[in-house]
Amino acid sequence: MRVDVGGRVVYAYTGARAPRAGQPDVVLVHGAANDHSVWSLQSRYVAHHGRNAYAVDLPGHGRSAGPAVTSVDALAGWLADFMAAAGIGRATLVGHSLGSLAALAAAARAPDRVAALALLGTAVPMPVSEALLDAARADDHVAFELINGWSFSAGAKLRGNRQPGVWMTGNAMRLMERTAPGVLYADLAACNDYAGGLAAAGGVRCPVLLVQGARDIMAPPANARALAAALHDVRSVMLPDCGHAMMSEAPDAVLDALRAFLPVSQAGA
Amino acid sequence: MTKPRTHQFDTLTLHAGSAPDPATGARATPIYQSASFVFPDSDHAAALFNMERGGHVYSRISNPTCAALEERVAALEGGVGAIATASGQAALHLAIATLQGAGTHIVASRALYGGSHNLMAYTLPRFGIETTFVDPRDLDAWRAAIRPQTRMFFGETLGNPGLDVLDVPAVAALAHEHGLPLVVDSTFTTPWLMRPFDHGADIVVHSATKFLSGHGVVIGGVVVDGGCFDWDGGAARGKFATLTEPYAGFHDMVFSEESTTAAFLLRARREGLRDFGACMAPFTAFQVLQGIETLPLRMARHVANARRIVAFLREHPLVASVGYPELPDHPDHALAQRLLPRGCGAVFSFDLAGTRAQGRRFIEGLTLFSHLANVGDAKSLVIHPASTTHFRMTADDLARAGIREGTIRLSIGLEDPDDLIEDLSRALHAAGKA
């Protein structure tokens, strides 16, 4: 679906099924230099199991018009604007990496509009290495290579895609390469600069799910401990042998974690 | 600046796509010789059918052994994924049938394998797909052949049998300017000699029967998606309805929305393998995987041997000419140096100076070289294209494809090169006396 947010076209993949009135809404928010397609399996499941899925393309990503939003707080405001434009009153927010920070900030900003929060591959704070920031600032391809090198666990760099015939790291590389110059840096700088995570966590009123990869070196599980402590209704799922790119590496485990959690959000809706 | 380390080509030939089997510990990729795969529960079954989970359902659509091969070839080519097919012809047909239907058009190099030429010149027109064949070296001819109905450019990285080197960067740039993908057959080069995606190609097809498997024991093909082509952007907008419009055959799926990078591959599997059914057998995939494990070693030896044979033939009085792009007198010499720095492969043609009868005597005089219709075997092969692989072509078409009555095609194997030279020398001697 396409909606107008602030005069710009925004695309959201709805799992190949049009949203239906009366069903709970689930908004899925991708990470840096990604787009809705990282959620293709999970969003299809959501959309075909009694919920409306909106895997949104953030501004400047995928099929949504630019420019990229440059801070997590601004992304949170943008998410609220998107929900209003799409006619979504209250939703479960599912975010990965940068998207998890945007979802967290959105839940704190408008607690009455967020039924539940699933934060995948998250960390608070979420510092980005200087080397990566420098490469992204220069729009150097090395930035994508660094992300690919750090986002997949060692085994997943070589094999094992659950989607037959798809070469995971090649696919991830091509997706990142589609972003316009400057977008990756805006995304990474937003992660790096976000200092309000723990305060936001204190303002979250809904149930929260944390899904982390045991081998995630982009957002190491240890870096989410303070976040977990600051949330008052939180449960965690640790994916063994999984890196940051968990929707690719462990799509079934991610889906199972969401499947177990979504009824919680519905109960709270 | 920090530069990440990634696995190199030779490592990927051994490890990409496969790990020790988690169920048994088997180190080699097991041959999953099973038509179908058990669903853990009904919900899981429905999720697999509706693409909510990844996994295998039925071996016509996907199979774990084939998937290991698909990942490996995609990794070696630098693409997003691949589909293993029943043959190289099936791979080419799958690529075409996924992108276009009746009322559309292809612009293709005229220096093609005879089987590809048959498909495009004689068979596809029956299904409403026409092809204009052009001199691969003439960019203006490619441009002039484009029609509003054109949906792809097609060529071979090294043309068969004259080894015309396709100027992939230039032809790709022209294709993209017109919103068209460049599909290349990279059978003769394999990713060890050229990675066409690095030069702008969009889809690569292989006959895995040849150098990829390397031992002349299987028939198989692979189609690889580079993942760069924007099917509904720029000049391509409106041309590729199979990827950008809802498909009633899969719950109105819009493939380009479903997968930003691998829409072509998705449709090719979900429609093409499902409905045309030209899938690869798991045992074949296993043998191709075995072959790829030694691809770098074999290709280096194939090329080294070919260079020795080329040098020998060039000096022989009964040989009128040798067509090998590493030779300074080959029209694509400079292009080959740029695009094929590791070498120009091990299949090439030469023209005998003698009569047609002498040509026959030459082929019959060989003992190590086998007279058969194949290339890319570990063993050396020979054929007379005008009477075999290209016999359906008219004399004019033959001439345009660089084939003469006396043209002999060799596929140089992995034997000791001195033995090969002796075999050729004896056969040439016999031909000279005929």
XYZ file of C-alpha atoms in Angstrom:
703
model
C 0.000 0.000 0.000
C 1.012 3.571 -0.516
C 0.058 6.497 1.706
C 0.992 10.144 1.803
C 3.009 11.206 4.829
C 3.861 14.890 4.913
C 3.517 15.213 1.162
C 5.765 12.257 0.378
C 4.858 8.799 -0.856
C 5.359 6.039 1.688
C 5.183 2.351 0.809
C 4.269 -0.456 3.160
C 4.184 -4.133 2.195
C 1.045 -5.683 3.658
C 1.936 -9.347 3.211
C 0.086 -9.511 -0.111
C -3.221 -9.104 1.733
C -5.144 -5.863 2.111
C -5.627 -4.694 5.716
C -9.079 -5.455 7.105
C -11.048 -3.354 9.552
C -11.288 -4.821 13.023
C -8.052 -6.821 12.891
C -5.112 -5.918 15.118
C -2.424 -3.927 13.311
C 1.265 -4.841 13.278
C 3.837 -2.361 11.952
C 7.266 -3.787 11.090
C 10.193 -1.369 10.904
C 13.433 -2.320 9.149
C 16.990 -1.322 10.018
C 19.734 0.731 8.349
C 19.933 0.616 4.541
C 17.248 -2.081 4.440
C 13.619 -2.077 3.353
C 10.349 -3.926 3.884
C 11.607 -7.030 2.095
C 13.699 -8.099 5.096
C 10.354 -8.958 6.737
C 8.850 -10.810 3.772
C 8.315 -14.160 5.527
C 7.207 -12.770 8.875
C 4.917 -10.129 7.432
C 3.206 -12.686 5.198
C 2.592 -14.878 8.235
C 1.150 -11.988 10.219
C -1.090 -10.926 7.338
C -2.448 -14.419 6.834
C -3.133 -15.093 10.499
C -5.721 -12.596 11.567
C -3.703 -9.414 11.683
C -2.907 -6.533 9.391
C 0.786 -6.311 8.517
C 2.482 -3.084 7.475
C 6.158 -3.647 6.684
C 6.965 -0.043 6.042
C 9.762 1.429 3.941
C 11.278 4.263 5.980
C 11.731 7.553 4.092
C 14.522 7.297 1.535
C 14.436 3.489 1.643
C 12.881 0.994 -0.740
C 9.807 2.469 -2.373
C 9.325 5.402 0.015
C 10.389 8.856 -1.093
C 13.338 10.510 0.632
C 15.113 12.087 2.278
C 16.114 9.756 5.106
C 15.111 10.824 8.608
C 18.223 11.659 10.593
C 17.338 10.973 14.232
C 15.563 8.271 16.194
C 13.183 10.776 17.803
C 12.257 12.140 14.385
C 11.702 8.569 13.160
C 9.384 7.978 16.118
C 7.385 11.037 15.119
C 7.375 9.866 11.532
C 6.052 6.441 12.583
C 3.160 8.151 14.359
C 2.479 10.173 11.226
C 2.595 7.016 9.115
C 0.130 5.252 11.406
C -2.233 8.207 11.212
C -1.954 8.322 7.426
C -2.593 4.577 7.156
C -5.591 4.778 9.469
C -3.896 2.769 12.212
C -5.079 3.786 15.650
C -3.098 1.395 17.787
C -0.513 -1.123 16.699
C 2.088 -3.598 17.778
C 5.440 -2.248 16.650
C 8.119 -4.708 15.536
C 11.512 -3.159 14.871
C 14.930 -4.441 13.899
C 18.146 -2.612 14.758
C 17.580 1.082 13.873
C 13.914 0.160 13.490
C 13.870 -1.169 17.053
C 15.066 2.174 18.379
C 12.428 4.012 16.345
C 9.762 1.651 17.678
C 10.993 2.056 21.261
C 10.945 5.840 20.989
C 7.499 5.754 19.354
C 6.116 3.586 22.165
C 7.397 5.993 24.775
C 6.138 9.008 22.867
C 2.579 7.735 22.396
C 1.985 4.862 24.846
C -1.717 4.762 24.141
C -1.095 4.017 20.453
C 1.290 1.112 20.939
C -0.215 -2.194 22.029
C 3.061 -4.053 22.258
C 6.650 -3.762 21.225
C 8.970 -6.381 19.717
C 12.591 -5.234 19.572
C 14.917 -7.397 17.458
C 18.677 -7.037 17.320
C 18.456 -4.075 19.638
C 20.916 -2.362 21.958
C 20.721 0.758 24.102
C 22.811 2.685 23.456
C 23.664 1.516 19.930
C 27.121 2.918 19.199
C 28.439 2.533 15.654
C 32.142 2.025 15.036
C 34.099 5.001 13.784
C 35.363 2.958 10.842
C 31.827 2.203 9.732
C 30.623 5.756 10.269
C 33.575 7.115 8.300
C 32.957 4.744 5.401
C 29.240 5.516 5.385
C 29.891 9.263 5.540
C 32.080 8.908 2.457
C 29.479 6.693 0.725
C 32.267 4.141 0.422
C 31.154 0.626 -0.544
C 33.352 -0.617 2.277
C 30.550 0.452 4.636
C 28.243 -2.181 3.152
C 31.025 -4.742 3.283
C 31.641 -3.997 6.959
C 27.946 -4.337 7.756
C 27.741 -7.632 5.901
C 30.904 -8.834 7.613
C 29.521 -8.012 11.058
C 25.835 -8.807 10.559
C 26.016 -12.520 9.811
C 27.322 -15.191 12.146
C 30.334 -17.106 10.881
C 28.361 -20.104 9.618
C 25.682 -18.016 7.934
C 28.298 -16.226 5.862
C 28.790 -19.463 3.974
C 25.544 -21.316 3.832
C 22.271 -22.354 5.262
C 19.581 -20.067 3.932
C 16.128 -21.330 4.805
C 14.956 -19.761 1.552
C 16.146 -22.262 -1.048
C 18.745 -21.032 -3.475
C 19.218 -17.552 -2.024
C 22.779 -16.534 -1.134
C 22.210 -14.597 2.074
C 25.156 -12.239 2.106
C 24.865 -11.521 -1.610
C 21.214 -10.702 -1.202
C 21.901 -8.449 1.788
C 24.627 -6.661 -0.162
C 22.413 -5.961 -3.169
C 19.672 -4.612 -0.909
C 22.035 -2.173 0.788
C 23.534 -1.128 -2.547
C 20.101 0.095 -3.639
C 20.026 2.877 -1.048
C 20.800 6.367 -2.267
C 24.043 8.098 -1.235
C 23.840 9.487 2.275
C 21.042 7.204 3.467
C 23.246 4.684 5.240
C 25.131 7.444 7.032
C 21.885 9.080 8.143
C 20.696 5.736 9.499
C 23.916 4.881 11.297
C 24.315 8.380 12.722
C 20.742 8.170 14.056
C 21.653 4.922 15.865
C 24.943 6.274 17.136
C 23.514 9.581 18.356
C 20.439 8.241 20.116
C 20.859 8.890 23.826
C 17.262 8.629 24.931
C 16.837 4.857 24.921
C 16.768 4.159 28.641
C 14.522 7.137 29.330
C 12.199 5.946 26.583
C 12.172 2.455 28.082
C 10.931 3.930 31.335
C 8.015 5.463 29.498
C 6.901 2.288 27.742
C 3.614 0.976 29.120
C 3.047 -2.060 26.908
C 4.488 -5.589 26.929
C 7.891 -5.837 25.276
C 9.645 -8.727 23.539
C 13.417 -8.669 23.050
C 14.801 -11.012 20.367
C 18.560 -11.221 20.229
C 21.159 -13.177 18.356
C 23.699 -14.847 20.636
C 26.378 -14.085 18.031
C 25.237 -10.560 17.193
C 28.279 -8.278 17.197
C 26.409 -5.285 15.750
C 24.067 -5.168 18.741
C 25.586 -7.589 21.267
C 23.056 -9.072 23.697
C 25.003 -7.638 26.642
C 24.246 -4.169 25.322
C 20.527 -4.701 25.852
C 20.735 -5.618 29.537
C 20.211 -2.073 30.754
C 17.280 -1.728 28.378
C 15.715 -4.939 29.681
C 16.156 -3.704 33.245
C 14.462 -0.401 32.442
C 11.383 -2.048 30.905
C 8.696 -3.158 33.308
C 6.997 -5.872 31.237
C 9.640 -7.626 29.198
C 10.425 -11.115 27.957
C 13.499 -12.191 26.004
C 14.246 -14.743 23.331
C 17.880 -15.568 22.592
C 18.571 -17.116 19.193
C 21.589 -19.427 19.420
C 24.246 -19.262 16.686
C 22.555 -16.235 15.166
C 23.968 -12.874 14.228
C 22.388 -9.479 13.660
C 20.717 -10.370 10.338
C 18.306 -12.628 12.181
C 15.334 -12.415 9.815
C 17.587 -13.956 7.163
C 19.622 -16.250 9.360
C 16.846 -17.603 11.553
C 13.531 -16.654 9.936
C 11.617 -19.492 11.571
C 12.948 -18.750 15.055
C 12.115 -15.063 14.607
C 8.643 -15.984 13.432
C 8.141 -18.386 16.324
C 9.155 -15.693 18.801
C 6.683 -13.276 17.226
C 3.942 -15.906 17.050
C 4.281 -16.552 20.769
C 4.286 -12.843 21.543
C 1.588 -11.439 19.276
C -1.312 -12.910 21.274
C 0.124 -11.073 24.282
C -0.117 -7.854 22.329
C -3.645 -8.711 21.276
C -4.628 -9.304 24.883
C -3.300 -5.880 25.676
C -4.962 -4.267 22.669
C 40.318 2.309 6.487
C 39.177 -0.995 7.977
C 38.625 -3.449 5.162
C 36.526 -6.470 6.033
C 37.820 -9.884 5.149
C 35.500 -12.062 3.156
C 35.902 -15.617 1.983
C 37.836 -15.886 -1.237
C 36.767 -17.669 -4.403
C 38.711 -20.885 -3.824
C 37.224 -21.210 -0.334
C 33.712 -20.610 -1.630
C 34.110 -23.373 -4.220
C 34.425 -25.807 -1.318
C 32.226 -24.359 1.398
C 29.560 -22.048 -0.005
C 26.116 -23.509 0.412
C 27.021 -26.608 2.378
C 28.078 -27.573 5.863
C 28.550 -30.920 7.586
C 25.114 -32.521 7.683
C 23.568 -31.628 11.068
C 21.649 -34.909 11.239
C 24.479 -37.356 10.532
C 27.748 -35.441 10.539
C 28.353 -36.383 6.905
C 31.035 -34.039 5.602
C 30.089 -34.290 1.931
C 26.789 -32.707 0.972
C 24.277 -35.561 1.197
C 22.179 -36.508 -1.819
C 18.705 -35.773 -0.512
C 17.064 -38.257 -2.843
C 13.525 -37.570 -1.705
C 10.608 -36.339 -3.768
C 9.041 -34.510 -0.851
C 9.602 -33.390 2.712
C 7.532 -33.997 5.845
C 5.677 -31.080 7.439
C 6.089 -30.823 11.220
C 2.457 -29.764 11.552
C -0.444 -28.373 9.533
C 0.331 -24.776 10.340
C 3.926 -25.260 9.208
C 2.708 -26.883 6.000
C 0.432 -23.968 5.199
C 3.218 -21.515 6.031
C 5.588 -23.243 3.610
C 3.066 -23.162 0.792
C 2.286 -19.506 1.421
C 5.933 -18.420 1.691
C 5.702 -17.506 5.344
C 8.522 -19.886 6.165
C 11.486 -21.061 4.184
C 12.074 -24.724 3.514
C 11.451 -27.566 1.115
C 8.116 -29.021 0.069
C 8.620 -30.965 -3.141
C 11.828 -31.520 -5.088
C 10.484 -30.027 -8.310
C 10.372 -26.644 -6.533
C 13.422 -27.016 -4.289
C 15.632 -29.698 -2.788
C 18.369 -29.419 -0.147
C 21.149 -30.811 -2.377
C 20.109 -28.567 -5.251
C 19.837 -25.613 -2.851
C 23.442 -26.165 -1.741
C 24.523 -26.020 -5.370
C 22.368 -22.941 -6.005
C 23.901 -21.081 -3.076
C 27.389 -22.099 -4.170
C 27.037 -20.916 -7.747
C 25.358 -17.694 -6.589
C 28.254 -17.105 -4.199
C 30.860 -17.735 -6.895
C 29.076 -15.467 -9.367
C 28.419 -12.752 -6.764
C 24.662 -12.919 -7.292
C 21.711 -13.035 -4.893
C 20.676 -16.594 -5.649
C 20.301 -19.251 -8.282
C 18.092 -22.028 -9.570
C 19.488 -25.368 -10.684
C 17.770 -26.747 -13.765
C 17.572 -29.975 -15.725
C 19.994 -28.680 -18.384
C 21.626 -25.525 -19.664
C 18.814 -25.263 -22.205
C 16.300 -25.420 -19.356
C 18.165 -22.613 -17.593
C 17.970 -20.394 -20.676
C 14.320 -21.256 -21.260
C 13.513 -20.536 -17.602
C 15.149 -17.120 -17.822
C 13.246 -16.227 -20.972
C 9.893 -17.651 -19.895
C 10.094 -15.844 -16.559
C 10.568 -12.452 -18.158
C 8.500 -12.560 -21.294
C 5.670 -14.138 -23.252
C 3.925 -13.976 -26.589
C 4.345 -10.718 -28.441
C 7.798 -9.952 -27.086
C 11.240 -9.871 -28.596
C 14.868 -10.664 -27.810
C 18.035 -9.151 -29.239
C 20.725 -11.817 -29.220
C 24.286 -12.199 -30.328
C 24.483 -14.375 -33.407
C 27.584 -16.140 -32.054
C 25.667 -18.692 -30.038
C 25.693 -22.344 -29.143
C 23.600 -24.142 -31.771
C 21.057 -25.245 -29.164
C 20.432 -21.673 -28.036
C 20.136 -20.612 -31.653
C 17.581 -23.372 -32.296
C 15.502 -22.278 -29.314
C 15.455 -18.634 -30.347
C 15.345 -18.941 -34.130
C 12.916 -21.830 -34.568
C 11.070 -22.763 -31.390
C 10.311 -19.591 -29.457
C 8.618 -17.943 -32.474
C 5.978 -20.673 -32.207
C 5.233 -19.245 -28.750
C 5.195 -15.659 -30.005
C 8.720 -14.675 -28.960
C 10.895 -13.394 -31.773
C 14.641 -12.874 -31.797
C 16.851 -10.598 -33.845
C 20.414 -11.893 -34.105
C 23.172 -9.306 -34.307
C 26.933 -9.173 -34.670
C 27.982 -9.128 -31.000
C 30.793 -6.677 -31.765
C 28.469 -4.137 -33.394
C 26.887 -1.990 -30.682
C 24.940 -0.051 -33.296
C 23.380 -3.313 -34.453
C 22.274 -4.132 -30.898
C 20.767 -0.655 -30.631
C 19.082 -0.765 -34.024
C 17.464 -4.120 -33.272
C 15.613 -2.870 -30.202
C 11.833 -2.783 -30.588
C 9.176 -1.573 -28.159
C 8.525 -5.280 -27.473
C 12.168 -6.134 -26.689
C 12.593 -7.606 -23.222
C 16.202 -8.773 -23.054
C 19.647 -8.793 -24.591
C 21.307 -12.183 -24.756
C 24.842 -13.255 -25.557
C 27.582 -15.669 -24.589
C 30.568 -14.380 -22.644
C 32.690 -16.336 -25.102
C 30.746 -17.027 -28.288
C 30.467 -20.548 -29.625
C 32.550 -21.623 -31.482
C 34.568 -18.597 -32.662
C 35.214 -17.252 -29.156
C 33.830 -13.806 -29.858
C 34.310 -12.022 -26.539
C 31.124 -10.261 -25.506
C 31.812 -6.689 -24.446
C 29.671 -7.189 -21.362
C 30.133 -3.674 -19.910
C 29.222 -1.947 -23.195
C 26.322 -4.231 -24.108
C 24.985 -4.083 -20.528
C 25.149 -0.292 -20.520
C 23.216 -0.143 -23.788
C 20.636 -2.629 -22.479
C 20.164 -0.657 -19.268
C 19.793 2.583 -21.183
C 16.730 0.975 -22.766
C 15.394 -0.617 -19.582
C 16.462 -4.114 -20.587
C 18.409 -6.769 -18.698
C 21.492 -8.388 -20.179
C 21.314 -12.163 -19.883
C 24.599 -13.940 -20.552
C 25.535 -17.561 -21.011
C 28.793 -17.918 -19.109
C 29.303 -21.629 -19.711
C 32.679 -21.261 -21.440
C 34.086 -18.874 -18.866
C 32.680 -20.118 -15.531
C 32.957 -17.625 -12.673
C 36.667 -18.465 -12.429
C 37.414 -16.697 -15.700
C 34.742 -14.007 -15.563
C 32.059 -12.871 -13.137
C 29.626 -11.186 -15.526
C 27.712 -9.382 -12.743
C 30.904 -7.463 -11.949
C 30.737 -6.121 -15.511
C 27.052 -5.197 -15.566
C 25.221 -8.366 -16.638
C 21.910 -8.997 -14.880
C 21.256 -12.719 -15.235
C 23.778 -15.492 -15.864
C 22.942 -18.923 -17.243
C 25.262 -21.905 -17.276
C 25.317 -25.319 -18.740
C 26.597 -27.072 -15.621
C 27.261 -30.062 -17.865
C 30.489 -28.383 -18.954
C 33.286 -26.921 -16.827
C 31.226 -26.452 -13.639
C 30.762 -30.193 -13.193
C 33.816 -30.811 -15.320
C 33.698 -34.533 -15.882
C 31.172 -35.014 -18.651
C 28.885 -37.194 -16.553
C 25.761 -35.075 -15.969
C 23.309 -32.840 -17.790
C 22.409 -29.758 -15.772
C 22.039 -26.005 -15.808
C 21.961 -23.024 -13.483
C 20.360 -19.614 -13.784
C 21.739 -16.926 -11.458
C 20.089 -13.629 -10.514
C 22.480 -10.704 -10.070
C 19.907 -8.817 -8.019
C 20.755 -5.370 -9.416
C 18.195 -4.874 -12.159
C 15.308 -2.573 -11.209
C 12.342 -4.285 -12.882
C 9.910 -1.445 -12.379
C 12.150 1.594 -12.339
C 13.387 3.984 -14.994
C 13.202 2.806 -18.582
C 12.148 -0.694 -17.463
C 8.860 0.565 -16.037
C 5.930 -1.238 -17.613
C 8.026 -3.800 -19.480
C 8.116 -6.663 -16.966
C 4.553 -7.346 -15.938
C 5.449 -10.874 -14.815
C 7.453 -9.315 -11.998
C 5.657 -6.068 -11.298
C 1.947 -6.882 -11.667
C -0.147 -9.149 -9.417
C 0.173 -12.819 -10.414
C -3.125 -14.664 -10.084
C -1.189 -17.940 -10.059
C 0.230 -17.086 -6.622
C -2.440 -15.156 -4.718
C -1.821 -11.960 -6.663
C 1.774 -11.813 -5.534
C 3.720 -8.863 -6.936
C 7.178 -10.362 -7.084
C 9.077 -7.075 -7.233
C 7.343 -5.940 -4.034
C 7.759 -9.300 -2.361
C 11.498 -9.314 -2.973
C 13.353 -6.109 -3.746
C 16.436 -7.934 -4.937
C 15.363 -11.393 -6.102
C 12.011 -10.895 -7.824
C 13.199 -12.682 -10.961
C 14.400 -15.677 -8.997
C 11.198 -15.840 -6.999
C 8.980 -15.938 -10.065
C 11.301 -18.361 -11.823
C 10.971 -20.799 -8.939
C 7.343 -20.200 -7.998
C 6.080 -20.286 -11.557
C 8.803 -21.648 -13.834
C 9.926 -24.660 -11.796
C 6.398 -25.269 -10.569
C 4.769 -25.243 -14.000
C 7.452 -26.110 -16.562
C 9.114 -28.472 -14.128
C 12.642 -28.589 -15.577
C 14.271 -29.100 -12.183
C 17.671 -30.636 -11.493
C 17.898 -34.082 -9.902
C 19.606 -34.143 -6.484
C 22.177 -36.668 -7.671
C 23.088 -34.344 -10.515
C 23.423 -31.461 -8.070
C 25.759 -33.585 -5.951
C 27.978 -34.295 -8.923
C 28.074 -30.654 -9.977
C 28.980 -29.724 -6.394
C 31.811 -32.258 -6.508
C 33.028 -30.747 -9.736
C 32.935 -27.180 -8.465
C 35.153 -28.151 -5.534
C 38.059 -28.369 -7.975
C 36.936 -25.667 -10.409
C 39.891 -23.292 -9.809
C 42.442 -26.097 -10.141
C 40.822 -27.517 -13.246
C 40.283 -24.206 -14.987
C 43.892 -23.192 -14.456
C 45.036 -26.487 -16.019
C 42.452 -26.292 -18.825
C 43.722 -22.833 -19.745
C 47.401 -23.775 -19.472
C 46.871 -26.811 -21.693
C 44.821 -24.797 -24.194
C 47.649 -22.264 -24.502
C 50.110 -25.057 -25.299
C 47.807 -26.532 -27.950
C 47.098 -23.144 -29.499
C 50.821 -22.453 -29.774
C 51.381 -25.831 -31.419
C 48.552 -25.492 -33.935
C 49.567 -21.996 -34.953
C 52.887 -23.293 -36.190
C 51.477 -26.292 -38.073
C 51.459 -26.042 -41.895
C 48.082 -27.785 -42.283
C 46.387 -25.251 -39.969
C 45.092 -22.165 -41.761
C 44.075 -20.229 -38.657
C 43.469 -20.564 -34.930
C 40.765 -18.529 -33.232
C 41.791 -17.864 -29.665
C 41.333 -14.402 -28.120
C 44.712 -14.466 -26.425
C 46.304 -14.328 -29.880
C 47.109 -10.815 -31.090
C 45.330 -11.422 -34.419
C 41.996 -12.319 -32.780
C 39.554 -9.411 -33.249
C 38.739 -9.395 -29.509
C 42.313 -9.612 -28.267
C 42.265 -6.272 -26.422
C 38.806 -6.901 -24.983
C 39.867 -10.345 -23.772
C 42.866 -8.868 -21.991
C 40.509 -6.502 -20.170
C 37.658 -8.895 -19.338
C 39.441 -12.247 -19.157
C 42.775 -11.649 -17.447
C 42.993 -15.261 -16.258
C 42.599 -16.662 -19.734
C 40.135 -17.378 -22.501
C 39.079 -20.852 -21.564
C 39.783 -24.187 -23.148
C 37.332 -24.369 -26.046
C 38.445 -22.917 -29.349
C 38.292 -23.553 -33.063
C 40.823 -23.758 -35.825
C 40.530 -24.074 -39.567
C 42.272 -26.826 -41.475
C 43.953 -25.678 -44.634
C 42.939 -28.849 -46.432
C 39.793 -30.354 -47.902
C 36.669 -31.552 -46.189
C 37.937 -35.141 -46.557
C 41.138 -34.155 -44.813
C 39.070 -32.722 -41.995
C 37.277 -36.017 -41.617
C 40.567 -37.908 -41.692
C 41.965 -35.593 -39.037
C 39.117 -36.222 -36.616
C 39.199 -39.950 -37.245
C 42.955 -39.996 -36.718
C 42.726 -38.729 -33.142
C 42.891 -41.171 -30.269
C 43.023 -39.134 -27.059
C 40.593 -36.523 -28.336
C 37.065 -37.961 -28.342
C 34.799 -37.105 -31.253
C 31.561 -36.084 -29.575
C 29.109 -33.260 -28.984
C 30.162 -31.729 -25.705
C 32.741 -29.381 -24.245
C 34.231 -28.755 -20.837
C 35.026 -32.362 -20.003
C 38.152 -33.349 -18.083
C 38.984 -35.315 -21.234
C 39.851 -33.602 -24.509
C 37.112 -33.450 -27.127
C 36.794 -32.615 -30.809
C 33.932 -31.896 -33.177
C 33.193 -30.547 -36.652
C 30.529 -27.872 -35.985
C 29.279 -27.472 -39.573
C 28.116 -31.082 -39.680
C 26.993 -31.462 -36.052
C 26.211 -28.786 -33.448
C 25.444 -26.087 -36.012
C 24.163 -28.246 -38.886
C 20.703 -26.634 -38.895
C 22.179 -23.253 -39.710
C 22.212 -22.053 -43.303
C 25.541 -21.436 -45.001
C 25.047 -17.694 -44.539
C 24.229 -18.111 -40.845
C 27.278 -20.330 -40.450
C 29.508 -17.756 -42.068
C 28.059 -15.028 -39.904
C 28.737 -17.153 -36.810
C 32.351 -17.536 -37.962
C 32.054 -21.208 -38.883
C 33.536 -22.606 -42.100
C 33.412 -26.084 -43.629
C 36.910 -26.770 -42.332
C 36.377 -25.419 -38.841
C 37.282 -27.873 -36.085
C 36.344 -27.193 -32.480
C 38.497 -28.515 -29.675
C 37.778 -28.693 -25.971
C 41.080 -29.106 -24.221
C 41.067 -31.417 -21.215
C 43.372 -32.083 -18.339
C 45.695 -34.646 -19.935
C 49.442 -34.132 -20.163
C 49.725 -31.452 -22.856
C 52.619 -33.241 -24.588
C 50.407 -36.284 -25.080
C 47.671 -34.099 -26.550
C 50.133 -32.450 -28.910
C 51.412 -35.822 -30.049
C 47.840 -36.995 -30.707
C 47.072 -33.870 -32.751
C 50.386 -34.127 -34.560
C 49.708 -37.697 -35.668
C 46.172 -36.898 -36.808
C 47.350 -33.853 -38.757
C 50.007 -35.969 -40.378
C 47.384 -38.527 -41.406
C 45.143 -35.755 -42.736
C 48.011 -34.364 -44.752
C 48.380 -37.665 -46.555
C 44.646 -38.014 -47.298
